[in-house]
Amino acid sequence: QIRGGRSKALHDKALVNCQYSMATFSTGERKRRPHGDRKSTEMTLHLKQTFEAAIMTQLYPRSQIDIYVQILQADGGNYCACVNAATLAVINAGIPMKDYVCACSTGFIEDSPLVDLSYIEESTGGPQVALALLPKSEQIALLEMNGRLHEDHMERVVDAATKGCRDVYAVLDRIVREHMEEVSPTTLVGE
């Protein structure tokens, strides 16, 4: 059933509904974050755009796919961690996707790209790039840059993020395959 009434229902594909939130205790500040604050709204929109690019929504007309993500500990790379965790959840739910969605953050610190930024590295205020990639087709689902970065360095930073996404893909794919071997009995024909 579509939440929010039939006005949101799409007749030819599924509606992807995402919600991002952070627990009050997720950072050292322990400040209360209202449900609709600017940061949560922005992250919700990014997640929605990312998964609309990957999920085969045309297979589920007049349906809604809900993705709820809550950060319990903010150690940096929140968006990327959300994308990678939600990818595993969508796969586990059996929802077909064009490809895995893998995300990785990259920063440019002291003249070199740094992959998978921690909270401290994000706090330095340098330029940061968050990349969500469909690794097999190398299609970019989302590319967001915070801060200014000279165009001479942009290619190196995006290449580092792309390599990080491929590394994440290798880990996710291995974990999914191991999980599938555990849950589905394999019987050989002829035994």
Coordinates of C-alpha atoms in Angstrom, one line a residue, residues 59-186:
L59 CA 9.0 -4.2 -12.3
Y60 CA 6.8 -2.9 -9.5
P61 CA 4.1 -0.5 -10.9
R62 CA 1.8 1.2 -8.4
S63 CA 4.1 0.1 -5.5
Q64 CA 6.4 1.8 -3.0
I65 CA 9.8 0.7 -1.8
D66 CA 10.7 2.2 1.6
I67 CA 14.4 2.6 2.6
Y68 CA 14.9 3.8 6.2
V69 CA 18.4 4.5 7.4
Q70 CA 19.4 5.7 10.9
I71 CA 23.0 6.6 11.8
L72 CA 23.8 5.2 15.2
Q73 CA 27.4 6.4 15.3
A74 CA 28.7 9.1 13.0
D75 CA 32.3 8.4 12.4
G76 CA 32.5 10.0 8.9
G77 CA 31.3 9.0 5.5
N78 CA 27.6 8.8 6.7
Y79 CA 26.1 9.0 3.2
C80 CA 28.5 6.3 1.9
A81 CA 27.8 4.0 4.8
C82 CA 24.1 4.5 4.3
V83 CA 24.3 3.6 0.6
N84 CA 26.4 0.5 1.1
A85 CA 24.1 -0.7 4.0
A86 CA 20.9 0.0 2.1
T87 CA 22.3 -1.8 -1.0
L88 CA 22.7 -4.9 1.1
A89 CA 19.2 -4.5 2.6
V90 CA 17.6 -4.1 -0.9
I91 CA 19.5 -7.2 -2.2
N92 CA 18.4 -9.2 0.9
A93 CA 14.8 -8.1 0.4
G94 CA 15.0 -9.6 -3.1
I95 CA 14.4 -6.3 -5.0
P96 CA 16.1 -6.5 -8.4
M97 CA 18.7 -3.8 -9.1
K98 CA 20.6 -3.0 -12.3
D99 CA 23.8 -3.3 -10.3
Y100 CA 25.1 -2.9 -6.8
V101 CA 25.3 0.7 -5.6
C102 CA 28.6 1.3 -4.0
A103 CA 29.6 4.6 -2.4
C104 CA 32.9 6.0 -1.2
S105 CA 34.0 9.4 0.1
T106 CA 37.2 11.1 -0.9
G107 CA 38.9 14.2 0.3
F108 CA 41.9 16.2 -0.9
I109 CA 44.4 16.8 1.9
E110 CA 48.0 18.0 1.6
D111 CA 48.1 17.6 -2.2
S112 CA 46.8 14.0 -2.3
P113 CA 43.4 12.3 -2.5
L114 CA 42.4 10.4 0.7
V115 CA 39.7 7.7 0.5
D116 CA 37.0 6.9 3.1
L117 CA 37.3 9.9 5.2
S118 CA 36.9 9.7 9.0
Y119 CA 35.0 12.3 11.0
I120 CA 38.2 14.0 12.0
E121 CA 39.3 14.2 8.3
E122 CA 35.9 15.5 7.3
S123 CA 36.2 18.2 10.0
T124 CA 39.4 19.7 8.5
G125 CA 37.2 21.6 6.1
G126 CA 39.0 20.6 2.9
P127 CA 37.2 19.6 -0.3
Q128 CA 35.3 16.4 -0.2
V129 CA 33.7 14.2 -2.9
A130 CA 31.0 11.6 -2.3
L131 CA 30.6 9.2 -5.2
A132 CA 27.8 6.6 -5.6
L133 CA 28.7 4.2 -8.5
L134 CA 27.1 1.3 -10.3
P135 CA 30.5 -0.5 -10.6
K136 CA 29.8 -2.9 -13.6
S137 CA 28.6 -0.2 -15.9
E138 CA 30.6 2.5 -14.2
Q139 CA 27.5 4.7 -14.2
I140 CA 27.5 7.4 -11.6
A141 CA 24.4 7.4 -9.5
L142 CA 25.4 10.5 -7.4
L143 CA 28.4 12.8 -7.3
E144 CA 28.5 15.4 -4.7
M145 CA 31.3 17.8 -3.9
N146 CA 31.6 19.9 -0.7
G147 CA 34.1 22.7 -1.0
R148 CA 36.2 24.1 -3.8
L149 CA 38.7 22.0 -5.6
H150 CA 40.9 23.0 -8.5
E151 CA 40.0 21.3 -11.7
D152 CA 43.6 19.9 -12.0
H153 CA 42.9 17.8 -9.0
M154 CA 39.4 16.7 -9.7
E155 CA 40.3 13.8 -11.9
R156 CA 42.6 12.3 -9.3
V157 CA 40.0 12.7 -6.6
V158 CA 37.2 11.1 -8.7
D159 CA 39.6 8.2 -9.7
A160 CA 40.4 7.5 -6.1
A161 CA 36.7 7.5 -5.2
T162 CA 36.0 5.2 -8.2
K163 CA 38.7 2.8 -7.0
G164 CA 37.2 2.9 -3.5
C165 CA 33.8 2.1 -4.9
R166 CA 35.2 -0.9 -6.8
D167 CA 36.9 -2.1 -3.6
V168 CA 33.6 -1.8 -1.7
Y169 CA 31.9 -3.7 -4.6
A170 CA 34.3 -6.6 -4.2
V171 CA 33.6 -6.9 -0.5
L172 CA 29.8 -6.6 -0.9
D173 CA 29.7 -9.1 -3.7
R174 CA 31.8 -11.6 -1.8
I175 CA 29.5 -11.2 1.3
V176 CA 26.3 -11.6 -0.7
R177 CA 27.6 -14.7 -2.5
E178 CA 28.7 -16.3 0.9
H179 CA 25.3 -15.5 2.3
M180 CA 23.5 -17.0 -0.7
E181 CA 25.6 -20.2 -0.3
E182 CA 24.6 -20.4 3.4
V183 CA 20.8 -19.9 2.9
S184 CA 20.2 -21.8 -0.3
P185 CA 21.0 -25.5 -0.4
T186 CA 23.0 -26.5 -3.4

